[in-house]
Coordinates of C-alpha atoms in Angstrom, one line a residue:
X23 CA 4.3 90.0 151.4
X24 CA 3.9 87.0 153.6
X25 CA 0.6 85.5 154.9
X26 CA 0.2 86.0 158.5
X27 CA -0.2 82.8 160.7
X28 CA -2.9 84.4 163.0
X29 CA -5.0 85.0 159.5
X30 CA -4.0 81.2 158.2
X31 CA -5.5 79.8 161.3
X32 CA -8.3 82.4 161.4
X33 CA -9.3 80.9 157.7
X34 CA -8.7 77.8 158.2
X35 CA -11.2 77.4 160.7
X36 CA -13.5 79.6 159.4
X37 CA -13.6 77.4 156.0
X38 CA -14.3 74.0 158.0
X39 CA -17.6 75.6 159.3
X40 CA -18.2 77.1 156.0
X41 CA -19.3 80.9 156.8
X42 CA -20.5 82.6 154.3
X43 CA -17.8 85.8 153.1
X44 CA -17.7 87.4 149.7
X45 CA -17.1 90.4 147.5
X46 CA -15.7 91.4 144.6
X47 CA -18.0 89.4 142.3
X48 CA -20.1 88.1 144.8
X49 CA -17.8 84.9 144.9
X50 CA -16.8 83.2 148.1
X51 CA -13.9 85.5 149.1
X52 CA -11.3 83.1 150.5
X53 CA -12.0 80.9 147.2
X54 CA -8.4 80.2 145.9
X55 CA -7.0 80.8 149.1
X56 CA -9.0 78.3 151.5
X57 CA -11.5 76.0 149.8
X58 CA -13.9 73.6 151.1
X59 CA -11.8 70.7 150.3
X60 CA -9.4 71.6 153.0
X61 CA -12.0 70.8 155.7
X62 CA -11.3 67.5 157.5
X63 CA -13.2 64.9 155.8
X64 CA -15.4 64.1 159.3
X65 CA -15.7 67.7 161.1
X66 CA -16.8 65.4 164.4
X67 CA -13.5 64.3 165.1
X68 CA -12.1 65.8 168.1
X69 CA -8.6 66.5 166.7
X70 CA -7.8 68.1 163.6
X71 CA -5.2 69.0 161.7
X72 CA -3.9 71.3 158.9
X73 CA -0.4 72.0 157.0
X74 CA 0.0 76.2 155.8
X75 CA 2.9 77.0 154.2
X76 CA 3.8 80.5 153.8
X77 CA 5.8 81.2 151.0
X78 CA 7.3 84.8 151.3
X79 CA 9.8 86.8 149.8
X80 CA 12.3 86.3 152.4
X81 CA 11.6 82.7 153.3
X82 CA 9.1 79.9 153.5
X83 CA 7.2 78.8 156.6
X84 CA 5.5 75.9 157.7
X85 CA 3.0 76.1 160.2
X86 CA 1.6 72.9 161.5
X87 CA -1.9 73.5 163.2
X88 CA -3.7 71.5 165.6
X89 CA -7.7 72.0 166.3
X90 CA -10.0 70.4 168.9
X91 CA -13.5 70.2 167.5
X92 CA -15.6 70.9 170.6
X93 CA -18.8 69.9 168.6
X94 CA -20.0 69.8 165.1
X95 CA -20.9 73.4 163.3
X96 CA -18.5 75.2 166.1
X97 CA -15.3 77.1 165.0
X98 CA -12.6 74.6 165.8
X99 CA -10.0 75.9 168.6
X100 CA -6.7 76.2 168.6
X101 CA -4.8 73.9 170.3
X102 CA -1.2 74.3 169.3
X103 CA 1.2 75.1 166.3
X104 CA 4.5 73.9 165.4
X105 CA 6.5 76.2 163.4
X106 CA 9.4 75.9 160.9
X107 CA 11.1 77.8 158.5
X108 CA 13.6 77.8 155.7
X109 CA 15.5 80.7 153.9
X110 CA 16.1 82.2 151.0
X111 CA 12.3 82.2 149.7
X112 CA 11.2 80.4 146.7
X113 CA 12.2 83.4 144.4
X114 CA 15.5 83.3 145.0
X115 CA 15.3 79.8 143.0
X116 CA 13.4 81.7 140.1
X117 CA 16.1 79.7 137.5
X118 CA 16.4 76.1 139.8
X119 CA 12.7 75.0 140.5
X120 CA 13.1 71.5 141.5
X121 CA 16.0 73.2 143.9
X122 CA 13.5 75.5 145.5
X123 CA 11.0 72.7 146.1
X124 CA 13.3 70.4 147.7
X125 CA 12.9 73.4 150.3
X126 CA 9.6 72.6 150.8
X127 CA 10.1 68.6 150.8
X128 CA 12.4 69.5 153.9
X129 CA 9.9 71.2 155.7
X130 CA 7.2 68.4 155.0
X131 CA 9.2 66.4 157.2
X132 CA 8.5 68.6 160.1
X133 CA 4.5 68.0 159.2
X134 CA 5.4 64.0 159.6
X135 CA 6.9 64.9 162.6
X136 CA 4.0 66.6 164.3
X137 CA 1.3 64.7 163.0
X138 CA -0.1 61.1 163.8
X139 CA 0.5 58.7 160.7
X140 CA -3.4 58.0 160.9
X141 CA -4.5 61.5 160.1
X142 CA -2.1 62.2 157.4
X143 CA -4.6 61.1 154.4
X144 CA -7.3 63.9 155.7
X145 CA -4.7 66.4 157.0
X146 CA -4.5 69.2 154.0
X147 CA -1.7 70.8 152.8
X148 CA -1.7 74.3 151.2
X149 CA 1.1 76.9 149.8
X150 CA 0.3 80.6 149.4
X151 CA 3.0 82.5 147.9
X152 CA 3.2 86.2 148.4
X153 CA 4.8 89.2 146.3
X154 CA 8.5 87.5 146.2
X155 CA 6.4 85.2 143.6
X156 CA 4.6 88.4 142.5
X157 CA 7.3 90.0 140.9
X158 CA 8.9 86.9 138.8
X159 CA 8.0 86.5 135.3
X160 CA 4.8 84.3 135.3
X161 CA 6.5 81.6 133.4
X162 CA 8.9 81.5 135.7
X163 CA 6.8 81.5 139.0
X164 CA 4.4 78.9 137.2
X165 CA 7.7 76.7 137.2
X166 CA 8.0 77.0 141.1
X167 CA 4.9 76.4 141.5
X168 CA 4.4 73.2 139.6
X169 CA 7.5 71.5 141.2
X170 CA 6.1 72.3 144.6
X171 CA 2.7 70.7 144.0
X172 CA 5.0 67.6 142.5
X173 CA 6.1 67.7 146.1
X174 CA 2.8 67.3 147.5
X175 CA 1.1 64.9 145.5
X176 CA 3.9 62.6 146.0
X177 CA 3.3 63.4 150.0
X178 CA 1.1 61.2 152.3
X179 CA -1.3 64.7 152.8
X180 CA -4.5 65.6 151.3
X181 CA -3.8 68.0 148.5
X182 CA -6.8 70.0 147.7
X183 CA -7.3 71.1 143.7
X184 CA -5.6 74.3 144.2
X185 CA -3.4 74.0 147.3
X186 CA -0.6 75.7 145.6
X187 CA -1.0 79.1 144.3
X188 CA -0.1 83.1 144.5
X189 CA -2.4 84.8 146.8
X190 CA -3.6 88.2 145.7
X191 CA -1.8 91.4 147.5
X192 CA -5.5 92.3 148.5
X193 CA -6.3 89.1 149.8
X194 CA -3.3 89.5 152.2
X195 CA -4.7 92.6 153.7
X196 CA -8.3 91.5 154.2
X197 CA -6.7 88.4 156.1
X198 CA -4.8 90.5 158.4
X199 CA -7.6 92.8 159.2
X200 CA -10.2 90.0 159.6
X201 CA -7.9 88.1 162.0
X202 CA -6.6 91.2 164.0
X203 CA -10.0 92.2 164.4
X204 CA -11.7 89.2 165.3
X205 CA -8.7 87.9 167.8
X206 CA -9.0 91.4 169.3
X207 CA -12.8 90.8 169.6
X208 CA -14.0 93.7 167.3
X209 CA -16.2 91.4 165.3
X210 CA -17.5 90.0 168.0
X211 CA -21.3 91.1 168.2
X212 CA -21.5 92.7 164.8
X213 CA -19.5 95.8 166.1
X214 CA -18.2 98.2 163.6
X215 CA -15.7 99.5 165.7
X216 CA -12.3 97.8 163.8
X217 CA -8.6 99.1 164.4
X218 CA -6.6 99.1 161.1
X219 CA -4.0 96.8 159.7
X220 CA -0.5 97.5 158.2
X221 CA 2.0 94.4 156.8
X222 CA 5.4 95.3 156.3
X223 CA 7.1 92.5 153.9
X224 CA 10.0 92.0 151.9
X225 CA 8.2 92.4 148.3
X226 CA 4.9 94.1 149.3
X227 CA 2.9 96.6 151.9
X228 CA -0.4 96.6 152.6
X229 CA -2.8 99.0 154.4
X230 CA -6.4 98.0 155.3
X231 CA -9.2 99.9 157.5
X232 CA -12.8 100.4 157.9
X233 CA -13.6 103.7 156.5
X234 CA -16.0 105.5 159.2
X235 CA -16.2 109.0 157.2
X236 CA -18.6 109.2 153.6
X237 CA -15.5 111.9 152.4
X238 CA -13.0 108.6 152.8
X239 CA -15.2 106.8 150.8
X240 CA -15.7 109.6 148.0
X241 CA -12.2 110.4 147.7
X242 CA -10.6 106.5 147.8
X243 CA -9.4 105.2 144.2
X244 CA -11.2 103.0 142.4
X245 CA -9.9 99.5 143.3
X246 CA -9.1 100.4 147.0
X247 CA -12.5 99.4 148.3
X248 CA -13.9 95.6 148.9
X249 CA -17.2 94.9 150.3
X250 CA -18.0 91.5 152.0
X251 CA -20.3 89.9 154.6
X252 CA -19.0 87.9 157.4
X253 CA -20.9 87.2 160.5
X254 CA -24.0 88.6 159.2
X255 CA -22.6 92.1 158.8
X256 CA -21.6 93.7 155.7
X257 CA -17.9 95.7 155.9
X258 CA -16.6 98.2 153.4
X259 CA -12.8 97.9 153.9
X260 CA -10.3 100.0 152.1
X261 CA -7.2 97.9 151.5
X262 CA -4.4 98.0 149.0
X263 CA -1.4 96.2 148.5
X264 CA 2.0 98.0 146.9
X265 CA 4.1 95.6 145.3
X266 CA 7.5 96.9 145.0
X267 CA 7.1 98.9 148.3
X268 CA 8.0 96.2 150.7
X269 CA 11.3 96.3 153.0
X270 CA 13.5 94.9 150.6
X271 CA 12.4 96.0 147.5
X272 CA 12.5 99.5 148.8
X273 CA 16.3 98.7 150.0
X274 CA 17.0 97.9 146.2
X275 CA 14.6 101.0 145.0
X276 CA 17.0 102.9 147.2
X277 CA 19.8 101.8 145.9
X278 CA 19.3 101.8 142.5
X279 CA 17.7 105.3 142.3
X280 CA 21.4 106.4 143.3
X281 CA 22.8 104.5 139.5
X282 CA 21.8 107.4 138.0
X283 CA 23.6 109.6 140.2
X284 CA 27.1 107.7 139.4
X285 CA 28.2 104.9 141.4
X286 CA 31.8 103.5 142.1
X287 CA 31.4 100.6 139.3
X288 CA 28.9 98.0 139.9
X289 CA 28.9 98.9 143.4
X290 CA 25.8 101.1 144.8
X291 CA 26.9 103.4 147.3
X292 CA 24.4 104.9 150.0
X293 CA 24.3 107.6 152.9
X294 CA 22.3 104.8 154.8
X295 CA 25.3 103.2 155.0
X296 CA 28.5 103.0 157.3
X297 CA 31.5 104.6 155.1
X298 CA 33.4 101.2 155.8
X299 CA 31.0 98.8 154.2
X300 CA 31.6 96.9 151.0
X301 CA 29.2 93.5 150.8
X302 CA 27.2 91.5 148.7
X303 CA 23.1 91.1 149.0
X304 CA 20.9 88.7 147.5
X305 CA 17.6 89.7 146.4
X306 CA 15.0 88.0 144.2
X307 CA 18.1 85.5 143.4
X308 CA 19.9 88.4 142.0
X309 CA 23.3 89.2 143.9
X310 CA 24.0 93.3 144.0
X311 CA 27.3 94.6 145.6
X312 CA 26.6 97.8 147.8
X313 CA 28.5 99.9 150.3
X314 CA 28.9 102.9 152.1
X315 CA 29.5 107.0 151.1
X316 CA 33.5 106.9 151.2
X317 CA 33.8 110.4 150.7
X318 CA 29.9 111.8 150.7
X319 CA 27.3 112.8 153.4
X320 CA 26.1 109.7 155.8
X321 CA 23.9 109.8 158.4
X322 CA 19.7 110.4 159.1
X323 CA 19.0 113.7 157.2
X324 CA 20.9 112.3 153.6
X325 CA 19.6 108.7 154.1
X326 CA 15.9 110.2 154.2
X327 CA 16.4 112.3 151.0
X328 CA 17.5 108.7 149.6
X329 CA 14.4 106.8 151.0
X330 CA 11.8 109.5 150.2
X331 CA 12.6 109.2 146.5
X332 CA 10.6 105.6 146.8
X333 CA 8.1 106.7 148.5
X334 CA 6.8 110.1 148.1
X335 CA 4.0 111.2 145.9
X336 CA 3.6 107.3 145.0
X337 CA 0.6 106.0 147.1
X338 CA -2.5 107.2 148.1
X339 CA -3.2 109.1 151.4
X340 CA -6.4 108.7 152.9
X341 CA -6.8 111.4 155.4
X342 CA -8.8 109.3 157.8
X343 CA -5.6 107.1 158.9
X344 CA -4.4 110.3 161.1
X345 CA -7.6 109.9 163.5
X346 CA -7.5 105.8 162.9
X347 CA -6.1 103.2 165.2
X348 CA -3.6 100.8 163.5
X349 CA -2.1 97.1 164.3
X350 CA 1.3 96.8 162.7
X351 CA 3.5 93.5 162.1
X352 CA 5.7 91.6 160.0
X353 CA 9.1 94.2 159.3
X354 CA 7.4 96.8 161.5
X355 CA 7.9 94.2 164.5
X356 CA 11.1 92.9 163.3
X357 CA 12.9 96.4 163.2
X358 CA 11.1 97.9 166.3
X359 CA 12.7 94.8 168.4
X360 CA 16.0 94.9 166.7
X361 CA 16.4 98.1 168.2
X362 CA 14.4 97.4 171.2
X363 CA 11.5 99.6 171.1
X364 CA 9.5 96.7 172.0
X365 CA 9.4 93.7 173.6
X366 CA 9.9 90.2 171.7
X367 CA 7.3 88.5 173.4
X368 CA 5.2 90.8 174.2
X369 CA 5.4 93.5 171.4
X370 CA 4.2 96.9 172.2
X371 CA 2.5 100.1 172.0
X372 CA 4.6 103.0 169.2
X373 CA 4.0 106.4 167.8
X374 CA 5.0 106.9 164.4
X375 CA 7.5 109.7 165.3
X376 CA 9.1 106.6 167.7
X377 CA 10.7 105.1 164.5
X378 CA 11.8 108.4 163.4
X379 CA 13.5 109.2 166.8
X380 CA 14.9 105.8 166.4
X381 CA 15.9 106.3 163.0
X382 CA 17.9 109.2 163.8
X383 CA 19.8 107.3 166.6
X384 CA 20.5 104.9 164.6
X385 CA 21.8 106.8 161.5
X386 CA 23.8 109.5 163.2
X387 CA 25.6 106.8 165.0
X388 CA 26.7 104.2 162.0
X389 CA 30.0 104.2 162.8
X390 CA 29.6 103.2 166.4
X391 CA 25.9 101.5 166.0
X392 CA 26.4 97.7 165.9
X393 CA 23.6 95.3 164.4
X394 CA 22.8 92.0 162.9
X395 CA 21.9 93.8 159.7
X396 CA 23.8 96.6 157.9
X397 CA 20.8 97.9 155.9
X398 CA 19.3 98.8 159.7
X399 CA 19.4 102.5 159.2
X400 CA 18.0 102.1 155.5
X401 CA 15.0 100.1 157.0
X402 CA 14.0 102.3 159.9
X403 CA 14.5 105.5 157.6
X404 CA 12.4 103.8 155.1
X405 CA 9.8 102.7 157.7
X406 CA 9.8 106.3 159.0
X407 CA 9.2 107.6 155.2
X408 CA 6.9 104.9 154.4
X409 CA 4.4 105.9 157.3
X410 CA 4.5 109.6 157.0
X411 CA 5.1 110.6 153.7
X412 CA 3.7 107.5 152.0
X413 CA 0.3 106.5 153.7
X414 CA 0.5 110.3 155.5
X415 CA 0.4 109.0 159.2
X416 CA 0.9 111.9 161.5
X417 CA 3.8 112.0 164.1
X418 CA 1.6 111.2 166.9
X419 CA -0.4 108.3 165.5
X420 CA -0.5 105.4 167.7
X421 CA 0.4 102.0 166.5
X422 CA -0.7 99.8 168.8
X423 CA 0.1 95.9 170.0
X424 CA 2.6 95.9 167.2
X425 CA 3.3 91.9 167.1
X426 CA 4.8 88.8 165.1
X427 CA 2.6 87.5 162.7
X428 CA 5.3 86.0 160.0
X429 CA 8.4 85.1 161.4

């Protein structure tokens, strides 16, 4: 799953004024994510810069931030951002770590062009990898990160001690929750009226919210609750990251589940795909052959039955989510934009049932529906199943301001 741009901005800023936030074993909860060494050497400088690489499962993104420090000790104000990206992600170079690191080298040129040379040595550069690398064998993930660290070491920028690492899935959820609630004003004046967050990446998905009922706290599995202090208030969050339940991992799980029921050679076939389709798909550095059901059923109902096997009974369903307010982003946003359910620039507000309605429309017209992705029917059906049968949201649950945090 990918780190949100808003979260990156917020934590860069917060880390520079040394806000005290802690969880788990009373350690600084962003320790290992944004260290104090990331703070500019002279916080009284009027203009500050920060470079953040988000190494997700589908691509690597660079965010070059410009901050204005109006007064020492206050939060810097984000003045601007330069964004660029490359595909595929680092995990696609699982057996070519040097080649993978070269994609990062190319993006570093964007930073050089965006930051005055006089600031290079005091501008921190950090790369945080998410679920794409968490799915790899540990030694191969470390090899990739080592090569990236070598690229950073040779760069003219400030390289913190732990500048290259894999982010824990729970931290992804917490970062998104803090960012959304801070930017929407929910954390101002120490209020506890907050919104939950739903993040859907390529390899993992996160759900995070602040429980309001004691019953939720009592029935929540161990490890799903995290307490931390921020702005002189204590927050006890429900947060969990489901590795392998991101959108692209779910595609593979859906297709893979069909293999035991018979496939045409090594080609995975699905009711979620057009009958005529014969194609190749690369995920995690592996190439897969896939296609539509040439003789079997196609359409929403058989497709939904396929994706349902991926989520049904495998995710915890806190009852409270049916009454809560949630913001959704990443692939929730992408697929909503792809099907004109929300505006690309402004985002929008949808109900869970809107995803099912659009999934039916697309899946039941596979032969006539044109799209940039042959997986659109499967993706919309999976999102519907994830929200309803996975997390337990009601059809009428409102997903507020679905917004782009990642792409």
